[in-house]
XYZ file of C-alpha atoms in Angstrom:
651
model
C 0.000 0.000 0.000
C 2.819 2.395 0.834
C 4.551 1.598 -2.481
C 1.282 2.112 -4.361
C 0.734 5.457 -2.588
C 4.303 6.532 -3.391
C 3.771 5.764 -7.075
C 0.595 7.863 -7.121
C 2.241 10.768 -5.296
C 5.301 10.710 -7.588
C 3.013 10.756 -10.579
C 1.111 13.647 -9.038
C 4.349 15.538 -8.452
C 5.372 15.041 -12.084
C 2.000 16.216 -13.314
C 2.045 19.162 -10.908
C 5.489 20.173 -12.149
C 4.348 20.001 -15.786
C 1.347 22.193 -15.018
C 3.428 24.732 -13.119
C 5.922 24.951 -15.993
C 3.103 25.264 -18.519
C 1.501 27.990 -16.383
C 4.824 29.827 -16.215
C 5.285 29.673 -20.000
C 1.701 30.844 -20.510
C 2.242 33.786 -18.145
C 5.457 34.675 -20.005
C 3.417 34.814 -23.219
C 1.178 37.471 -21.652
C 4.231 39.531 -20.668
C 5.699 39.177 -24.179
C 2.414 40.345 -25.761
C 2.461 43.391 -23.446
C 6.001 44.186 -24.618
C 4.914 43.828 -28.261
C 1.991 46.141 -27.547
C 4.334 48.746 -25.998
C 6.642 48.618 -29.040
C 3.667 48.825 -31.429
C 2.243 51.822 -29.587
C 5.563 53.669 -29.999
C 5.331 53.137 -33.767
C 1.601 53.910 -33.981
C 1.413 57.076 -31.882
C 2.244 60.142 -33.923
C 3.905 61.916 -30.985
C 6.511 59.198 -30.459
C 6.807 58.167 -34.134
C 8.023 61.589 -35.201
C 10.999 61.226 -32.874
C 12.158 57.956 -34.391
C 15.214 57.630 -36.629
C 15.903 54.702 -38.979
C 18.348 53.257 -36.463
C 15.738 53.367 -33.674
C 13.164 51.717 -35.931
C 15.685 48.945 -36.729
C 16.167 48.313 -32.986
C 12.383 48.149 -32.423
C 12.005 45.854 -35.433
C 14.626 43.475 -33.973
C 12.786 43.498 -30.629
C 9.567 42.477 -32.402
C 11.302 39.580 -34.164
C 12.929 38.367 -30.920
C 9.687 38.507 -28.903
C 7.595 36.756 -31.595
C 10.186 33.946 -31.754
C 10.078 33.615 -27.960
C 6.266 33.545 -28.070
C 6.296 30.635 -30.537
C 8.980 28.778 -28.543
C 6.891 28.995 -25.351
C 3.885 27.574 -27.229
C 5.931 24.535 -28.278
C 7.030 23.978 -24.675
C 3.443 24.241 -23.379
C 2.260 21.683 -25.909
C 5.046 19.254 -24.922
C 4.205 19.603 -21.235
C 0.488 19.040 -21.806
C 1.087 15.964 -23.995
C 3.154 14.062 -21.373
C 6.270 11.923 -21.742
C 4.821 8.389 -21.548
C 1.550 6.483 -21.844
C 0.754 6.457 -18.109
C 1.497 10.167 -17.762
C -0.501 10.983 -20.911
C -3.543 9.100 -19.610
C -3.257 10.867 -16.276
C -2.998 14.205 -18.035
C -6.116 13.383 -20.025
C -7.867 12.788 -16.743
C -6.823 16.014 -15.092
C -6.994 18.328 -18.116
C -10.368 19.172 -19.468
C -11.211 19.206 -23.189
C -11.296 23.009 -23.033
C -7.559 23.235 -22.267
C -6.630 21.195 -25.324
C -9.005 23.268 -27.415
C -7.479 26.500 -26.067
C -4.005 25.290 -27.022
C -5.212 24.381 -30.536
C -7.093 27.709 -30.853
C -3.908 29.578 -29.974
C -1.826 28.151 -32.834
C -3.492 30.052 -35.747
C -3.085 33.401 -33.954
C 0.576 32.711 -33.200
C 1.070 31.802 -36.863
C -0.533 35.113 -37.878
C 1.671 37.172 -35.574
C 4.751 35.223 -36.767
C 3.912 35.888 -40.439
C 3.283 39.554 -39.648
C 6.659 39.835 -37.891
C 8.381 38.430 -41.001
C 6.607 41.066 -43.100
C 7.719 43.789 -40.676
C 11.352 42.602 -40.770
C 11.512 43.164 -44.550
C 9.584 46.462 -44.504
C 11.373 49.748 -45.230
C 11.595 52.763 -42.963
C 8.745 54.648 -44.688
C 6.361 51.706 -44.194
C 7.378 51.139 -40.577
C 6.704 54.771 -39.700
C 3.502 55.111 -41.755
C 1.359 54.852 -38.654
C -1.756 53.002 -37.588
C -2.751 51.430 -40.917
C 0.538 49.524 -41.163
C 0.564 48.384 -37.535
C -3.159 47.479 -37.257
C -2.605 43.695 -37.882
C -0.041 43.243 -35.105
C -1.710 45.779 -32.821
C -5.011 43.876 -33.059
C -3.155 40.702 -32.008
C -1.168 42.178 -29.098
C -3.398 44.817 -27.479
C -5.240 44.292 -24.216
C -8.535 43.435 -25.927
C -7.088 41.063 -28.549
C -8.438 37.542 -29.069
C -4.882 36.187 -28.735
C -4.375 37.732 -25.288
C -7.829 36.539 -24.164
C -7.051 32.937 -25.208
C -3.660 33.037 -23.468
C -5.233 34.454 -20.291
C -7.961 31.788 -20.357
C -5.373 29.060 -20.970
C -3.246 30.288 -18.075
C -6.291 30.325 -15.787
C -7.432 26.862 -16.954
C -4.010 25.314 -16.342
C -3.822 26.938 -12.938
C -7.325 25.676 -12.098
C -6.393 22.166 -13.276
C -3.399 22.265 -10.953
C -5.657 23.228 -8.064
C -8.131 20.474 -8.952
C -5.341 17.946 -9.061
C -4.142 19.105 -5.648
C -7.646 18.561 -4.284
C -7.740 15.044 -5.736
C -4.412 14.273 -4.148
C -5.756 15.371 -0.769
C -8.846 13.169 -1.227
C -6.595 10.233 -2.148
C -4.567 10.926 0.942
C -7.653 10.878 3.166
C -8.853 7.529 1.716
C -5.426 5.920 2.005
C -5.045 7.340 5.492
C -7.946 5.164 6.642
C -6.219 2.076 5.191
C -2.648 2.735 6.259
C -2.374 5.648 8.695
C 1.270 5.215 9.417
C 2.303 4.638 5.822
C 0.302 7.583 4.536
C 1.655 9.805 7.271
C 5.176 8.902 6.163
C 4.268 9.629 2.566
C 2.776 12.970 3.598
C 5.865 13.887 5.566
C 8.338 12.997 2.833
C 6.273 13.826 -0.303
C 3.404 16.224 0.273
C 5.443 18.516 2.454
C 8.106 18.706 -0.249
C 5.414 19.319 -2.827
C 4.098 22.288 -0.862
C 7.585 23.704 -0.548
C 8.126 23.189 -4.274
C 4.850 24.999 -4.979
C 5.816 27.931 -2.770
C 9.250 28.093 -4.424
C 7.701 27.945 -7.907
C 5.244 30.738 -7.177
C 8.047 32.821 -5.638
C 10.192 32.283 -8.736
C 7.246 33.243 -10.948
C 6.736 36.466 -8.989
C 10.431 37.337 -9.228
C 10.383 36.593 -12.953
C 7.435 38.938 -13.374
C 9.370 41.725 -11.652
C 12.374 41.028 -13.910
C 10.262 41.178 -17.072
C 8.664 44.424 -15.902
C 12.148 45.906 -15.406
C 13.258 44.709 -18.841
C 10.229 46.325 -20.484
C 11.296 49.779 -19.264
C 15.106 49.469 -19.251
C 17.864 48.999 -21.799
C 19.397 45.514 -21.636
C 22.961 46.670 -22.404
C 23.410 49.689 -20.120
C 20.520 48.970 -17.674
C 19.466 52.606 -18.090
C 15.755 53.478 -18.545
C 14.834 53.093 -22.221
C 12.920 55.186 -24.797
C 9.552 53.948 -23.524
C 10.373 55.157 -19.993
C 11.733 58.435 -21.395
C 8.578 59.171 -23.417
C 6.413 58.483 -20.376
C 8.472 60.709 -18.053
C 8.650 63.581 -20.544
C 4.901 63.284 -21.133
C 4.208 63.344 -17.385
C 6.569 66.273 -16.868
C 5.186 68.508 -19.638
C 1.908 67.284 -21.105
C 0.229 66.544 -17.773
C 0.881 70.138 -16.646
C 0.236 71.861 -19.968
C -2.797 73.754 -18.639
C -0.891 75.165 -15.662
C 0.174 78.285 -17.544
C 1.509 80.083 -14.491
C 3.651 77.198 -13.325
C 7.271 77.161 -14.502
C 8.497 73.850 -15.859
C 11.922 74.239 -14.221
C 13.568 71.434 -16.120
C 16.222 70.921 -18.767
C 16.364 68.269 -21.499
C 19.722 67.199 -22.949
C 20.082 64.963 -26.012
C 23.557 63.424 -26.312
C 25.209 61.503 -29.162
C 28.643 59.866 -29.249
C 30.552 61.477 -32.114
C 31.290 59.133 -35.037
C 30.096 56.092 -33.114
C 29.107 54.329 -36.356
C 32.716 54.508 -37.551
C 33.886 52.865 -34.320
C 31.319 50.088 -34.757
C 32.222 49.554 -38.410
C 35.980 49.620 -37.789
C 36.407 47.812 -34.453
C 33.239 45.710 -34.334
C 29.970 45.728 -32.402
C 31.544 44.123 -29.334
C 33.838 47.123 -28.908
C 30.893 49.452 -29.610
C 28.779 47.773 -26.910
C 31.639 47.994 -24.413
C 32.003 51.693 -25.231
C 28.260 52.328 -24.707
C 28.366 50.580 -21.310
C 31.360 52.683 -20.288
C 29.624 55.883 -21.463
C 26.563 54.995 -19.370
C 28.733 54.476 -16.280
C 30.527 57.792 -16.810
C 27.247 59.643 -17.245
C 25.928 58.066 -14.039
C 29.124 59.084 -12.244
C 28.501 62.737 -13.131
C 24.787 62.797 -12.232
C 25.443 61.091 -8.882
C 27.384 64.209 -7.902
C 24.356 66.451 -8.517
C 21.856 67.488 -5.908
C 19.003 67.941 -8.326
C 16.769 65.106 -9.569
C 18.358 63.779 -12.770
C 17.651 60.700 -14.902
C 19.643 59.326 -17.832
C 17.939 57.346 -20.599
C 19.331 55.363 -23.497
C 17.100 56.031 -26.505
C 18.865 53.554 -28.788
C 22.229 53.174 -30.524
C 24.558 55.905 -29.268
C 21.693 58.256 -28.374
C 21.162 59.234 -24.752
C 18.748 61.659 -23.101
C 19.106 63.400 -19.749
C 16.257 65.088 -17.860
C 17.209 67.518 -15.093
C 14.244 68.464 -12.905
C 13.735 71.363 -10.497
C 16.546 73.365 -12.001
C 16.249 77.147 -12.430
C 19.775 78.281 -13.340
C 20.974 78.039 -16.959
C 24.571 78.455 -15.819
C 24.195 75.344 -13.674
C 23.034 73.364 -16.724
C 26.031 74.688 -18.660
C 28.459 73.607 -15.919
C 26.823 70.212 -15.778
C 27.112 69.835 -19.567
C 30.800 70.742 -19.411
C 31.333 68.101 -16.709
C 29.645 65.515 -18.926
C 31.811 66.396 -21.908
C 35.031 66.378 -19.853
C 34.170 62.962 -18.404
C 33.459 61.468 -21.825
C 36.581 63.004 -23.365
C 38.768 60.760 -21.181
C 40.353 57.912 -23.124
C 38.524 54.609 -23.362
C 40.412 51.285 -23.435
C 38.993 47.940 -24.507
C 41.211 44.916 -25.177
C 44.006 46.300 -27.395
C 42.145 49.441 -28.479
C 42.525 52.881 -26.902
C 40.000 55.458 -28.108
C 39.594 59.180 -27.574
C 35.912 59.950 -27.904
C 33.784 63.066 -27.787
C 30.096 63.839 -27.706
C 27.610 66.367 -29.074
C 24.706 67.733 -27.047
C 21.547 69.694 -27.798
C 19.848 71.332 -24.823
C 16.421 72.786 -24.031
C 16.305 74.842 -20.836
C 12.991 75.828 -19.233
C 11.079 76.109 -22.546
C 8.377 78.803 -22.518
C 4.681 77.941 -22.482
C 2.788 76.653 -24.340
C 4.897 73.620 -25.312
C 4.356 69.869 -25.369
C 6.750 66.926 -25.002
C 7.151 66.475 -28.769
C 8.085 70.135 -29.235
C 10.574 70.027 -26.353
C 12.262 66.936 -27.806
C 12.377 68.469 -31.302
C 13.953 71.670 -29.986
C 16.743 69.682 -28.313
C 17.135 67.582 -31.468
C 17.445 70.720 -33.615
C 20.153 72.070 -31.298
C 21.967 68.712 -31.441
C 21.848 68.700 -35.239
C 23.279 72.233 -35.340
C 26.190 71.009 -33.160
C 26.863 68.204 -35.645
C 26.737 70.670 -38.541
C 29.320 72.881 -36.830
C 31.944 70.209 -36.224
C 30.586 68.223 -33.243
C 32.293 67.949 -29.859
C 30.377 70.728 -28.066
C 26.885 71.679 -26.875
C 24.293 74.306 -27.752
C 21.097 75.583 -26.155
C 18.142 75.847 -28.507
C 17.367 79.413 -27.415
C 20.958 80.411 -28.308
C 20.650 79.319 -31.947
C 17.080 80.264 -32.875
C 14.580 82.956 -32.014
C 11.921 81.078 -33.981
C 9.438 79.292 -31.702
C 9.920 75.551 -31.983
C 6.265 75.182 -32.894
C 6.917 77.100 -36.129
C 9.926 74.900 -36.914
C 7.819 71.801 -36.334
C 5.241 73.250 -38.700
C 7.986 73.549 -41.322
C 9.067 69.953 -40.615
C 5.526 68.678 -41.102
C 5.148 70.682 -44.307
C 8.455 69.281 -45.586
C 7.369 65.709 -44.825
C 4.127 66.387 -46.681
C 6.090 67.867 -49.600
C 8.153 64.685 -49.885
C 5.050 62.497 -49.703
C 3.228 64.663 -52.263
C 6.337 65.068 -54.450
C 6.097 68.859 -54.318
C 9.664 69.343 -55.535
C 10.506 71.070 -58.797
C 13.762 70.758 -60.703
C 15.459 73.875 -62.077
C 18.448 73.645 -64.396
C 21.558 75.803 -64.792
C 23.738 75.283 -67.896
C 27.493 74.584 -67.819
C 29.167 76.080 -70.923
C 32.029 74.520 -72.851
C 34.495 77.420 -73.270
C 35.941 75.938 -76.464
C 32.692 75.313 -78.373
C 30.579 77.954 -76.507
C 27.778 75.352 -76.308
C 25.993 73.725 -73.354
C 27.583 70.352 -72.536
C 26.270 69.845 -69.000
C 23.453 71.169 -66.858
C 23.157 71.069 -63.084
C 19.793 69.956 -61.629
C 18.764 72.106 -58.659
C 15.885 71.063 -56.398
C 13.250 73.644 -55.445
C 10.450 73.204 -52.919
C 7.160 74.347 -54.426
C 5.458 75.546 -51.225
C 1.683 76.063 -51.586
C 1.765 79.406 -49.738
C 5.371 80.628 -49.917
C 6.080 79.667 -53.521
C 9.472 78.454 -54.740
C 11.940 77.836 -51.861
C 15.678 77.150 -52.551
C 17.567 74.296 -50.801
C 19.439 76.672 -48.500
C 16.193 77.127 -46.526
C 15.172 73.464 -46.160
C 18.022 71.067 -47.016
C 19.432 71.025 -43.452
C 15.981 70.183 -42.077
C 15.563 67.426 -44.678
C 18.917 65.919 -43.685
C 17.966 65.954 -39.988
C 14.664 64.238 -40.802
C 16.377 61.666 -43.097
C 14.343 62.887 -46.079
C 17.257 63.685 -48.413
C 17.338 60.268 -50.052
C 13.629 60.462 -50.904
C 13.835 64.014 -52.269
C 16.967 63.160 -54.303
C 15.256 60.149 -55.884
C 12.357 62.412 -56.859
C 14.819 64.849 -58.457
C 16.441 61.952 -60.331
C 13.108 60.716 -61.657
C 12.077 64.207 -62.770
C 15.474 64.809 -64.415
C 15.198 61.466 -66.205
C 11.767 62.373 -67.545
C 13.023 65.774 -68.723
C 16.111 64.233 -70.334
C 13.992 61.764 -72.303
C 11.837 64.656 -73.535
C 14.904 66.606 -74.659
C 16.318 63.515 -76.337
C 13.079 63.040 -78.271
C 13.375 66.652 -79.454
C 16.935 66.139 -80.689
C 18.510 68.042 -77.753
C 21.433 65.943 -76.574
C 23.525 66.575 -73.441
C 26.591 64.897 -72.007
C 25.278 64.833 -68.444
C 22.702 66.156 -66.022
C 24.435 66.645 -62.658
C 22.597 65.758 -59.430
C 23.840 67.026 -56.057
C 24.617 64.266 -53.511
C 25.066 64.956 -49.786
C 27.385 63.093 -47.404
C 24.376 61.563 -45.653
C 23.146 60.142 -48.947
C 26.543 58.614 -49.726
C 26.493 56.493 -46.543
C 22.832 55.479 -46.723
C 22.982 51.828 -47.821
C 19.332 51.514 -48.840
C 19.353 54.749 -50.833
C 22.610 53.800 -52.556
C 21.173 50.451 -53.643
C 18.308 52.271 -55.343
C 20.706 54.812 -56.866
C 22.958 52.030 -58.187
C 19.982 50.473 -59.955
C 19.021 53.916 -61.287
C 22.517 54.782 -62.552
C 22.847 51.449 -64.407
C 19.931 52.464 -66.614
C 20.679 56.201 -66.956
C 23.795 57.050 -69.000
C 23.079 60.771 -68.591
C 23.646 60.761 -64.841
C 26.414 62.795 -63.220
C 26.779 63.623 -59.535
C 28.238 66.558 -57.648
C 29.745 66.161 -54.164
C 31.205 68.922 -52.026
C 34.689 69.107 -50.576
C 33.228 68.587 -47.083
C 33.068 64.792 -47.641
C 36.822 64.813 -46.930
C 36.112 65.636 -43.268
C 33.497 62.910 -42.789
C 34.658 60.018 -40.569
C 32.996 57.718 -43.098
C 35.221 59.040 -45.890
C 36.539 55.551 -46.713
C 32.941 54.317 -47.160
C 32.053 57.346 -49.285
C 35.158 56.826 -51.420
C 34.226 53.153 -51.980
C 30.706 54.116 -53.087
C 32.026 56.831 -55.409
C 34.421 54.338 -57.005
C 31.526 51.941 -57.546
C 29.443 54.664 -59.205
C 32.426 55.646 -61.358
C 32.735 52.044 -62.614
C 29.078 52.207 -63.653
C 29.841 55.169 -65.899
C 28.684 57.991 -63.601
C 30.731 61.175 -64.037
C 31.757 62.728 -60.692
C 32.189 66.467 -60.063
C 33.960 67.795 -56.936
C 31.998 70.920 -56.012
C 33.118 74.060 -54.095
C 36.806 73.185 -54.572
C 39.288 75.532 -52.910
C 37.373 76.263 -49.706
C 40.032 74.524 -47.624
C 38.933 70.932 -47.030
C 40.703 68.988 -49.780
C 44.392 68.663 -50.474
C 46.478 67.214 -53.315
C 46.426 63.676 -51.906
C 42.640 63.732 -51.856
C 42.573 64.669 -55.533
C 44.730 61.640 -56.214
C 42.524 59.305 -54.098
C 39.055 60.416 -55.165
C 37.592 59.158 -58.473
C 36.823 62.712 -59.610
C 36.392 63.607 -63.281
C 35.827 67.349 -62.964
C 36.764 70.018 -60.401
C 34.362 72.924 -59.837
C 36.266 75.952 -58.555
C 34.312 77.731 -55.823
C 32.530 80.996 -56.665
C 34.389 82.805 -53.858
C 37.520 82.821 -56.075
C 35.575 83.906 -59.154
C 34.143 86.949 -57.359
C 37.680 88.264 -56.629
C 39.381 87.089 -59.791
C 39.622 90.487 -61.516
C 40.849 92.463 -58.500
C 42.816 89.945 -56.450
C 46.179 88.701 -57.744
C 46.303 85.927 -55.138
C 42.941 84.608 -56.335
C 44.277 84.587 -59.905
C 47.360 82.611 -58.823
C 45.220 80.061 -56.957
C 42.750 79.606 -59.814
C 45.556 79.286 -62.360
C 47.283 76.711 -60.135
C 44.077 74.648 -59.762
C 43.443 74.697 -63.529
C 47.023 73.657 -64.340
C 46.946 70.947 -61.667
C 43.635 69.571 -62.982
C 44.982 69.485 -66.545
C 48.043 67.520 -65.410
C 45.812 65.064 -63.592
C 43.613 64.701 -66.710
C 40.680 66.316 -64.949
C 38.395 69.037 -66.303
C 37.634 72.321 -64.549
C 34.438 74.336 -64.146
C 34.528 77.841 -62.732
C 31.344 78.734 -60.830
C 29.772 82.132 -60.301
C 30.832 83.734 -63.577
C 28.858 86.978 -63.926
C 30.728 89.134 -66.439
C 32.624 88.788 -69.722
C 35.906 90.100 -68.247
C 36.027 87.200 -65.810
C 35.098 84.787 -68.588
C 37.899 86.072 -70.854
C 40.462 85.700 -68.063
C 39.334 82.113 -67.332
C 39.663 81.198 -71.004
C 43.218 82.543 -71.014
C 43.983 80.418 -67.949
C 42.802 77.270 -69.767
C 39.574 76.644 -67.846
C 37.322 74.111 -69.612
C 33.834 75.129 -68.491
C 31.978 78.102 -67.068
C 28.791 78.341 -64.991
C 27.042 81.414 -63.686
C 24.494 84.178 -64.218
C 26.463 85.514 -67.196
C 25.187 82.507 -69.122
C 21.908 81.858 -67.330
C 20.227 81.759 -63.942
C 18.605 78.440 -62.882
C 15.690 77.811 -65.258
C 12.460 75.865 -65.252
C 12.136 72.898 -67.601
C 10.376 74.892 -70.337
C 12.821 77.804 -70.191
C 15.746 75.369 -70.195
C 14.213 73.671 -73.239
C 14.043 77.021 -75.053
C 17.662 77.779 -74.126
C 18.841 74.378 -75.418
C 17.023 74.932 -78.699
C 18.693 78.314 -79.174
C 22.043 76.779 -78.223
C 21.585 74.033 -80.831
C 20.092 76.527 -83.356
C 16.900 74.474 -83.652
């Protein structure tokens, strides 16, 4: 009898353990769905979506893939546990588990398959689709939100398994009472050695489950690498700090927001590997914490993703104090960093918003700091700026411009104007430069100088450039049909475009089919830490037959070795030399030297900004190949350029 009782109790323990594990996996699935819902909400809500960069979206996309895989893995484990390991255990499981539990497990599979297929679709989606808002994210949102059928089935399954475990425990107690009447001593021994251990195991299991829940809750709001609060926690705190008090017009916000980026972090990752990059990010987090621990004010550091950090200083009224704190941060990060055999000297860039005036919301505060950060990067990096020191324009107006620019890209509101480049030997038009213009519905034609920097900050340059390429291609085909042939139409490429892998893939496909395509890059690419990558891409384009022009030459960035390294066909001498050419002997010497050097290197020269015949005559004497400027023509619309080409060809 004692042996028989022991067999039953051991079987009960095994079944109880299976149910507890299955319950734990089922509870984990609920937590995972909550995490998926949090990620989806970030990408659905307009306020948070506007703050996302392609790198942030990639991180969120990877989180979705990882959590969906974990969700499917847990389902497999639950099914194994509920099926049992042998015939006796399977029969016992059939006894204790109701038909509804099996049905719930089977009902769950189609929904998990749907969410898995949707995650695969998301993985291969581009940045524009991922940030398109609610319509794109509706399928996965409907599966992961609090009211979804998937979450309801998982909750019911978790409750059913838990109830089955309780029912089994009751049956074991009844069995104990019956056997107690037959063999009091034997059953007491079994109770002492088995049931007591079972109760302790149950208590330990429930304790572990509670601790696991706390761990998952921490992971949902913290970065796994640095253990700092993550973007989700940052958005919530900034919302609580600003948006919850937006109606309290007489109450000062008394806070400062700092956005911080590690300078040229991508180059470190690409050169030394992601392991070194991760070690650097962990060290940066520790150094930032070291500085804030010395402050008396309430301060929190967040990792937003990649090398992007945010710092919120609360209850602070003195701008000078924020400045001193920012200097301490920069000095701490400027100390050398050593990992394995690598010693690095790093720096950071910071954009700061200090006590923004009312009315303002969390999105506007973040954008103001982001604008200040971008201005720091434009001006050489390695320092910090306050938004109110660089712009008197209310951030709300700048955000209005951002929204209008996004709409212009979506609506393809860009026009292409053309300026001819004249062959000084034949006096005919050989090349024309395509110049993008924003056709604003209220303000009319806007040149790039007023919106290109904003487009680069919003990662819209690649889209606008592709639109310019398509329009130029259409115009070229029209001219070709009219018998108006050109050597090239030059398109301006920025540094950001030359390191954008996705945009370059599209441009490579485009250039293979467009023999008319030429590109212009400025001397400033020489200073970019990704110069080796840019050079590689330029060499690839050159092999495809694209003619490359080095624009604004002579402003001080390039040297003779760069001319030897870069696959440049033509040098465009900056207009600043042309303006002084007649009156400044030094300018004449420099221009003559550049022309002679280009000729010896078998490269052509274009002099920009030519506005009078005297300058043109002098350039011809110096041996310059091409001329561009208002003397020949201002930038023209397609129709006016067509008329000019016809006159040039005497058609």
